[in-house]
Amino acid sequence: MAYTVTPTPAGPVGSQYCVCKVELSICGQNLLDRDVTSKSDPFCVLFMEVNGKWVELDRTETAVNNLNPAFAKKFIIDYHFEEVQKLKFALFDQDKSSTQLYEHDFLGEFSCTLGTIVSSKKITRTLLLGNGKPAGKGMITIAAQELSDNRVITLSMAGRKLDKKDLFGKSDPFLEFHKPGDDGKWMLVHRTEVIKYTLDPVWKPFTVPLVSLCDGDMEKLIKVVCYDYDSDGGHDFIGELQTSVARLCEAQDASPLELECINPKKQKKKKNYKNSGIIIVKSCKITRDFSFLDYILGGCQLMFTVGIDFTASNGNPQEPSSLHYINPLGTNEYLSAIWAVGQIIQDYDSDKMFPALGFGAQLPPDWKVSHEFAINFNPRNPFCSGVEGIVQAYSACLPHIRFYGPTNFSPIINHVARFAAQATQQETASQYFILLIITDGVISDMDETRHAVVQASKLPMSIIIVGVGNADFAAMEFLDGDSRVLHSNTGEEAVRDIVQFVPFRNFRNVPKETLAKAVLAELPQQVVQYFKHQNLPPINSEPA
């Protein structure tokens, strides 16, 4: 999947983050029978919530006389990880040819997010009537599949005894790969580098998407053309050949595939013409370039942990000037950040039980300062049920702790890193850990935090930092390695950039969804990057 760099929060955020489509297949079971003389004739309508209103996206065909329909028509939706995409599936019994839904009998509906469907790959749920009660024994099954051919082809090419084209030296050969276009003309797909002064070139291996090379059709003819490079752009034609990816795949490391390079004009003129050299396919490998959605559909769970800053610089939570003060609307910047990130990520964790930790406070009964405590005061079970559970535990703990200091990040980062390290022992792409730290200011243990982040970069883990209030967040920008590679205090480099920092103040006057988009923009890349680096395919992936 293609993801872009986080946009500047002040401007509008478009749909430039994710370019992939999901296909949803719908089946119904035990639907209500609304027809007197025969069974219902059901069809399914898909709605999406847009600005608080349900908007119809598409409809299936009608299944005649069928209470257990499997609809042939699929729903295709653009998938955006960083958005909550609310969907509603409503079933109706077709009574008339009218397109107006009120003309048809209602058979029940089911609502959920697209994230819920893709994280489970397939769900079966009860259909509900308008009053919230079950629609008899009616059920709906929704299965998700990513619509993309993620195969890539890697070719190692060479040449032997190519025709000499230069008067005072040998040729400077390069290859071009073409496929047939819709207009019947050949379309350039890839050009190799030029190898100077040789009739026996060996080109660097290259990788292209299989869809680009042959539209995903292994039998489709492709054309390989060999030229002698001229700096004035008038490259001399050496020869060409036509083949298919299926044929190229016959090449193995031990036994290369040799194909004759033919110049048709020379072939016509010369009776004893053999060829203009040999093009050698040294190796041809087809693999899958897995996307974030491949890993999610494969069963990868996103494990979410929240770390909350309870240091004294936040101010007394009883006073409106405090960043922890809960206003009459029941919120503050800490809660806004928890909701923004949590409501997206919770769809990708099957049990929806999230550890919520605090740091920088003195705890009862002995009032010792802690930089890693469960905000539900249950260290053996720091889990909260869903985002609502985190919010409740946060509100409940405020009156019972004393804000103190310093602002130490490393204990909480190391806490989550221990679980991420345990997950690596499974050697499967089954879990990825996300730590959301919400803080009001300057880090006290910068050296330890840098070291903790560098070590965590080797693990299935990402860190999101949301800065609340108006403090100087230069240190956070330093940890977010977008512009430079982060080093630990001993000089060790981070293997990859795992920190995303966002100042909340940039999002105070924009829709709350904008914060989620900015905060989560880099996460899909980070998940894919980690598992690829470890050579771990999605759990239920098919071979290429």
XYZ file of C-alpha atoms in Angstrom:
544
model
C 0.000 0.000 0.000
C 1.070 3.531 -0.635
C 1.209 5.850 2.344
C 2.246 9.470 2.335
C 4.066 11.572 4.864
C 1.870 13.199 7.479
C 0.313 16.325 5.998
C 0.523 19.679 7.723
C -2.312 19.481 10.242
C -3.554 22.996 9.590
C -4.692 22.150 6.060
C -7.480 19.782 5.090
C -6.569 16.130 5.126
C -7.630 14.353 1.950
C -7.791 10.641 1.226
C -4.152 10.488 0.202
C -3.047 8.035 2.890
C -4.128 4.649 1.705
C -4.774 3.402 -1.777
C -6.247 -0.038 -1.484
C -9.659 -1.536 -1.986
C -11.503 -4.173 0.032
C -14.069 -6.533 -1.461
C -16.918 -7.574 0.859
C -18.900 -10.774 0.183
C -22.351 -11.015 1.800
C -24.401 -14.074 2.808
C -27.660 -14.223 4.775
C -28.957 -17.072 6.934
C -32.460 -17.806 8.246
C -33.887 -14.525 7.001
C -37.424 -13.497 7.922
C -40.051 -14.800 5.513
C -42.191 -11.814 4.488
C -43.992 -13.431 1.527
C -47.267 -15.290 2.010
C -47.179 -17.724 -0.916
C -43.405 -18.060 -1.294
C -40.145 -17.226 0.466
C -38.609 -13.746 0.706
C -36.687 -12.311 -2.251
C -33.833 -10.595 -0.361
C -31.298 -8.017 -1.484
C -28.666 -6.241 0.616
C -27.980 -2.499 0.697
C -24.659 -1.074 1.948
C -24.587 2.328 3.689
C -21.615 4.316 4.990
C -21.809 7.033 7.626
C -20.757 10.388 6.146
C -20.920 13.465 8.405
C -23.373 11.716 10.753
C -25.752 10.546 7.979
C -26.120 7.128 6.351
C -25.352 7.336 2.627
C -26.161 4.428 0.305
C -23.066 3.090 -1.490
C -24.347 0.028 -3.368
C -26.853 -2.859 -3.577
C -26.575 -6.547 -4.329
C -28.767 -8.413 -6.776
C -32.061 -9.929 -5.555
C -32.018 -13.616 -4.588
C -35.424 -15.021 -5.560
C -37.256 -17.297 -3.062
C -34.219 -17.661 -0.798
C -33.936 -17.257 2.978
C -30.220 -18.216 2.905
C -28.815 -16.117 0.066
C -25.166 -15.926 -1.010
C -25.018 -12.756 -3.084
C -22.860 -12.816 -6.226
C -22.517 -9.027 -6.345
C -19.619 -7.861 -4.154
C -19.240 -4.529 -2.392
C -15.940 -2.747 -3.108
C -14.787 -0.045 -0.668
C -11.684 2.140 -0.340
C -9.978 1.150 2.920
C -8.498 3.828 5.212
C -6.799 2.460 8.318
C -6.573 5.872 9.979
C -10.329 6.538 9.784
C -13.344 5.029 11.554
C -15.398 3.835 8.571
C -18.905 3.009 9.869
C -20.928 0.665 7.647
C -24.525 -0.555 7.750
C -25.796 -3.630 5.914
C -29.593 -3.622 5.520
C -31.577 -6.500 3.996
C -34.925 -6.044 2.270
C -37.478 -8.352 0.666
C -38.087 -7.084 -2.864
C -41.811 -6.589 -3.410
C -41.911 -4.189 -6.326
C -39.556 -2.973 -9.026
C -39.210 0.355 -7.172
C -35.756 1.648 -6.171
C -37.288 3.337 -3.092
C -36.398 1.255 -0.031
C -39.634 2.075 1.831
C -41.493 0.152 -0.902
C -39.834 -3.104 0.224
C -40.207 -5.147 3.419
C -37.351 -4.706 5.921
C -35.592 -7.957 6.928
C -33.052 -6.600 9.411
C -29.748 -4.744 9.538
C -26.281 -4.871 11.054
C -23.799 -2.012 11.672
C -20.054 -2.122 12.373
C -16.784 -0.533 11.265
C -14.787 -1.703 8.256
C -11.871 -2.179 10.680
C -13.909 -4.761 12.619
C -14.511 -6.763 9.438
C -10.947 -6.735 8.114
C -9.425 -7.535 11.518
C -11.581 -10.698 11.685
C -11.519 -11.393 7.907
C -14.986 -12.946 8.264
C -17.785 -12.182 10.735
C -21.274 -13.608 11.336
C -23.684 -11.449 13.311
C -27.360 -11.238 14.276
C -29.609 -9.037 12.146
C -31.551 -6.441 14.129
C -34.899 -4.764 13.529
C -35.426 -1.011 13.873
C -36.292 -1.417 17.573
C -32.960 -3.120 18.281
C -34.490 -6.576 18.727
C -33.286 -9.607 16.702
C -34.911 -10.110 13.281
C -36.060 -13.645 14.089
C -33.138 -16.034 13.644
C -31.728 -13.945 10.800
C -27.954 -13.696 10.534
C -25.517 -11.995 8.168
C -22.002 -13.162 7.229
C -19.509 -10.655 5.810
C -16.124 -11.752 4.419
C -13.342 -9.330 3.436
C -10.626 -9.678 0.840
C -8.052 -7.157 -0.360
C -8.387 -6.372 -4.054
C -4.809 -6.228 -5.215
C -2.256 -8.466 -6.858
C 0.703 -8.043 -4.520
C 3.084 -10.284 -6.484
C 6.421 -8.848 -7.611
C 8.901 -10.353 -10.083
C 12.680 -10.136 -9.650
C 14.781 -10.759 -12.768
C 18.542 -11.155 -13.200
C 19.463 -10.655 -16.853
C 22.671 -10.961 -18.889
C 23.736 -11.031 -22.543
C 26.266 -12.982 -24.596
C 27.868 -12.210 -27.972
C 25.580 -9.271 -28.716
C 26.076 -7.502 -32.050
C 28.833 -4.875 -32.116
C 27.312 -1.500 -33.003
C 30.101 1.005 -32.322
C 32.808 1.611 -34.955
C 35.686 2.089 -32.554
C 34.621 -0.112 -29.674
C 32.066 -2.555 -28.379
C 28.366 -1.891 -27.765
C 26.900 -0.181 -24.684
C 23.827 -2.432 -24.259
C 20.645 -1.965 -22.256
C 17.289 -3.783 -22.224
C 13.699 -2.555 -22.414
C 10.682 -4.613 -21.324
C 7.314 -3.951 -22.992
C 3.781 -5.311 -22.610
C 0.788 -4.952 -24.991
C -1.314 -1.869 -24.193
C -5.085 -1.565 -24.517
C -4.593 0.175 -27.873
C -2.641 -2.801 -29.262
C 0.683 -0.910 -29.126
C 3.643 -2.022 -27.019
C 3.971 -0.138 -23.731
C 7.319 0.351 -21.953
C 7.385 -1.183 -18.465
C 11.062 -1.204 -17.431
C 14.467 -0.101 -18.738
C 17.698 -1.524 -17.323
C 20.873 0.460 -16.754
C 23.459 0.765 -19.560
C 26.538 -1.487 -19.369
C 29.444 0.224 -21.153
C 31.881 -1.324 -23.678
C 30.816 -4.966 -23.675
C 29.070 -7.565 -25.819
C 28.578 -9.777 -22.734
C 26.711 -7.539 -20.276
C 25.460 -8.539 -16.837
C 22.689 -6.238 -15.647
C 21.780 -5.601 -12.006
C 18.757 -7.614 -10.756
C 15.554 -5.555 -10.753
C 12.090 -5.955 -9.242
C 8.781 -4.774 -10.718
C 5.149 -5.500 -9.776
C 3.808 -8.445 -11.765
C 0.753 -6.330 -12.645
C 3.064 -3.771 -14.276
C 4.967 -6.350 -16.348
C 2.122 -8.539 -17.609
C -1.131 -7.370 -15.939
C -0.749 -10.363 -13.608
C -1.228 -12.779 -16.542
C 1.754 -15.187 -16.601
C 0.914 -16.363 -20.135
C 0.656 -12.872 -21.680
C 3.317 -12.108 -24.312
C 5.939 -9.558 -23.333
C 8.666 -8.096 -25.546
C 12.309 -7.635 -24.547
C 14.291 -5.224 -26.756
C 18.075 -4.772 -26.671
C 19.659 -1.447 -27.713
C 23.148 0.014 -27.959
C 23.159 3.291 -26.001
C 24.022 6.570 -27.778
C 24.375 9.785 -25.785
C 22.408 11.715 -28.454
C 19.341 9.539 -27.758
C 19.482 7.764 -31.136
C 20.025 4.329 -29.627
C 20.898 1.570 -32.104
C 18.592 -1.438 -32.238
C 20.444 -4.719 -31.555
C 17.544 -7.185 -31.438
C 14.401 -8.315 -29.667
C 12.477 -11.350 -28.470
C 8.972 -12.169 -27.315
C 8.308 -14.410 -24.354
C 6.022 -14.745 -21.301
C 6.549 -14.623 -17.548
C 5.652 -18.330 -17.402
C 8.598 -18.993 -19.757
C 10.943 -16.678 -17.801
C 10.084 -18.640 -14.643
C 11.803 -21.691 -16.150
C 15.108 -19.987 -15.293
C 16.702 -21.302 -12.120
C 19.917 -20.225 -10.399
C 21.606 -23.470 -11.485
C 20.182 -23.545 -15.028
C 19.723 -20.124 -16.684
C 17.273 -19.678 -19.559
C 18.822 -18.639 -22.888
C 16.735 -16.759 -25.464
C 17.829 -15.681 -28.938
C 17.933 -11.940 -29.600
C 16.663 -11.410 -33.165
C 17.005 -8.428 -35.533
C 14.114 -9.010 -38.030
C 15.709 -6.834 -40.769
C 18.987 -8.796 -40.625
C 17.036 -12.045 -40.484
C 15.265 -11.162 -43.761
C 18.440 -9.985 -45.546
C 20.964 -12.641 -44.527
C 20.387 -16.300 -45.385
C 22.882 -17.606 -42.829
C 21.717 -15.180 -40.066
C 21.495 -16.951 -36.734
C 20.866 -14.243 -34.138
C 22.179 -10.937 -32.788
C 23.295 -12.517 -29.552
C 21.780 -14.369 -26.618
C 19.726 -12.840 -23.807
C 20.200 -14.861 -20.628
C 17.659 -15.022 -17.811
C 19.956 -15.899 -14.908
C 17.103 -16.115 -12.410
C 13.409 -15.247 -12.142
C 11.628 -15.174 -8.792
C 8.030 -14.235 -8.051
C 7.269 -13.243 -4.461
C 4.525 -11.359 -2.661
C 5.019 -7.764 -1.561
C 2.728 -7.911 1.458
C 0.699 -4.870 2.488
C -0.506 -3.749 5.902
C -3.958 -5.110 5.085
C -2.439 -8.506 4.163
C -1.017 -8.729 7.701
C -4.312 -7.653 9.312
C -6.388 -10.073 7.198
C -3.772 -12.698 8.055
C -4.691 -12.367 11.733
C -2.133 -9.878 13.089
C -3.425 -8.204 16.256
C -2.508 -4.626 17.198
C -1.763 -4.557 20.932
C -2.513 -1.082 22.327
C -1.052 0.404 25.540
C -1.542 3.949 26.875
C 1.021 5.824 28.975
C -0.236 8.984 30.744
C 1.901 11.801 32.172
C 0.876 12.694 35.762
C 3.755 15.061 36.529
C 3.218 18.265 38.552
C 3.743 20.546 35.531
C 0.261 19.506 34.342
C -1.281 21.545 37.163
C -3.854 20.660 39.834
C -6.625 18.610 38.127
C -9.230 20.407 40.273
C -8.433 23.736 38.579
C -9.569 24.672 35.068
C -6.012 25.736 34.133
C -4.785 22.134 34.565
C -4.257 19.944 31.491
C -5.888 17.114 33.494
C -8.945 19.207 34.396
C -12.045 17.488 33.014
C -14.246 20.240 31.589
C -18.088 20.343 31.781
C -18.208 18.467 28.438
C -16.406 15.594 30.161
C -13.154 15.893 28.254
C -9.636 17.376 28.137
C -6.644 17.061 25.784
C -5.518 13.768 27.373
C -8.966 12.215 26.871
C -9.227 13.607 23.328
C -5.933 11.946 22.403
C -6.967 8.623 23.983
C -10.269 8.645 22.065
C -8.724 9.707 18.750
C -6.141 6.898 18.658
C -7.987 4.272 20.692
C -11.214 4.240 18.706
C -9.249 3.319 15.553
C -6.899 0.743 17.066
C -9.497 -1.050 19.209
C -10.997 -2.611 16.054
C -7.753 -4.523 15.491
C -7.531 -6.211 18.901
C -9.919 -9.139 19.381
C -10.295 -8.985 23.183
C -10.198 -5.153 23.358
C -8.402 -5.284 26.733
C -5.812 -2.490 26.916
C -3.179 -1.839 29.615
C -3.269 1.800 30.787
C -0.207 3.021 32.678
C 0.726 6.255 34.414
C 4.064 7.876 35.234
C 5.405 10.778 37.309
C 2.970 10.528 40.263
C 3.145 9.657 43.947
C 0.890 6.737 44.837
C -0.947 5.839 48.033
C -0.462 4.556 50.672
C 3.273 5.383 51.039
C 3.311 8.153 48.384
C 6.380 6.847 46.587
C 6.864 8.218 43.079
C 6.200 5.741 40.261
C 7.058 5.899 36.555
C 5.148 2.789 35.598
C 1.887 2.159 37.448
C -1.491 0.730 36.474
C -4.050 3.558 36.525
C -6.679 1.040 37.744
C -4.295 0.366 40.721
C -4.209 -3.346 39.832
C -0.591 -4.081 38.816
C -1.363 -7.753 38.133
C -4.190 -6.832 35.782
C -3.666 -3.332 34.368
C -6.114 -4.029 31.515
C -9.084 -1.795 30.798
C -12.065 -2.924 28.719
C -12.030 -0.915 25.488
C -11.364 2.799 25.180
C -14.298 3.467 27.509
C -12.533 1.412 30.204
C -9.352 3.495 29.840
C -11.354 6.728 30.138
C -13.176 5.479 33.254
C -9.949 4.299 34.941
C -8.260 7.635 34.107
C -11.101 9.723 35.597
C -11.305 7.474 38.676
C -7.569 7.613 39.479
C -7.141 11.418 39.321
C -8.390 12.159 42.903
C -6.213 9.381 44.413
C -2.730 10.309 43.182
C -0.368 13.255 43.732
C 1.174 14.791 40.644
C 4.969 14.838 41.008
C 7.925 14.169 38.669
C 10.304 13.869 36.911
C 9.061 13.083 33.356
C 10.661 9.681 32.685
C 9.606 7.865 29.490
C 12.021 4.920 29.492
C 10.274 2.745 32.161
C 7.002 2.635 30.177
C 8.784 2.096 26.841
C 10.775 -0.772 28.373
C 7.571 -2.183 29.918
C 5.896 -2.549 26.509
C 9.177 -3.655 24.897
C 9.318 -6.661 27.260
C 5.959 -7.896 25.899
C 7.001 -7.158 22.304
C 10.201 -9.171 22.871
C 8.132 -12.117 24.156
C 5.994 -11.950 20.999
C 9.078 -12.364 18.776
C 9.585 -15.867 20.204
C 6.507 -17.018 18.253
C 8.336 -16.137 14.999
C 5.031 -15.269 13.317
C 3.393 -11.998 12.249
C 0.746 -12.353 14.952
C 1.209 -9.334 17.232
C 2.399 -5.744 16.872
C 2.536 -3.398 19.886
C 1.559 0.273 19.905
C 2.394 2.542 22.838
C 0.583 5.869 23.009
C 2.365 8.290 25.382
C 0.522 11.510 26.212
C 2.715 14.109 27.885
C 2.859 17.820 28.668
C 6.541 18.503 28.380
C 10.241 17.999 28.456
C 11.689 14.487 28.952
C 13.891 14.171 32.057
C 15.571 10.859 31.138
C 16.522 11.653 27.525
C 19.574 9.353 27.360
C 17.658 6.382 28.799
C 14.683 7.125 26.512
C 16.894 7.307 23.406
C 18.440 3.974 24.364
C 14.995 2.440 25.006
C 13.674 3.639 21.608
C 16.743 2.315 19.736
C 16.310 -1.105 21.388
C 12.547 -1.075 20.736
C 13.176 -0.366 17.015
C 14.315 -4.020 16.736
C 10.933 -5.228 18.054
C 7.330 -5.371 16.704
C 6.543 -2.042 18.322
C 5.723 1.598 17.504
C 5.504 4.622 19.797
C 3.056 7.484 19.305
C 3.689 10.617 21.389
C 0.994 13.274 21.671
C 2.216 16.488 23.291
C -0.520 18.382 25.171
C -0.307 21.967 26.401
C 2.019 24.646 25.075
C 5.460 23.451 26.214
C 8.616 23.232 24.089
C 8.473 19.852 22.348
C 11.876 19.984 20.608
C 12.962 16.772 22.350
C 9.932 14.912 20.987
C 10.738 16.066 17.452
C 14.246 14.693 18.024
C 12.870 11.234 18.925
C 10.650 11.230 15.816
C 13.270 10.195 13.272
C 11.498 11.559 10.183
C 14.357 13.896 9.272
C 17.350 11.982 10.699
C 18.168 8.553 12.121
C 17.897 8.424 15.921
C 21.024 7.345 17.796
C 21.270 6.156 21.387
C 23.638 7.914 23.796
C 26.238 5.216 22.999
C 25.982 5.905 19.259
C 23.872 2.886 18.280
C 21.509 3.615 15.380
C 17.777 2.856 15.428
C 17.033 0.040 12.961
C 13.912 1.927 11.793
C 11.871 4.996 12.709
C 9.216 3.884 15.224
C 8.282 7.194 16.890
C 5.539 9.492 15.610
C 5.200 12.791 17.496
C 2.229 15.144 17.133
C 1.589 18.346 19.161
C -2.099 18.448 20.164
C -2.189 22.255 19.892
C -2.070 21.954 16.076
C -5.404 20.116 16.208
C -7.471 22.137 18.680
C -9.699 23.743 16.060
C -10.056 20.966 13.504
C -12.354 17.880 13.422
C -11.213 15.213 15.883
C -10.717 12.732 13.011
C -7.833 14.904 11.751
C -5.737 14.084 14.848
C -6.225 10.334 14.323
C -5.144 10.619 10.679
C -1.958 12.516 11.528
C -1.055 10.297 14.482
C -1.653 6.984 12.689
C -0.364 7.945 9.228
C 2.997 6.186 9.602
C 1.808 3.119 11.522
C 0.887 0.831 8.577
C 4.325 1.417 7.021
C 6.016 0.648 10.340
C 4.104 -2.652 10.757
C 4.953 -3.810 7.214
C 8.566 -2.643 7.489
C 9.130 -4.652 10.682
C 7.653 -7.937 9.458
C 9.418 -7.658 6.073
C 12.719 -6.998 7.827
C 12.147 -10.201 9.818
C 11.096 -12.112 6.650
C 7.749 -12.907 8.260
C 4.793 -13.294 5.861
C 1.180 -12.853 7.052
C 0.068 -15.923 9.033
C -2.465 -17.188 6.489
C -0.706 -16.030 3.316
C -0.793 -17.986 0.094
C 2.444 -18.725 -1.814
C 3.118 -16.456 -4.809
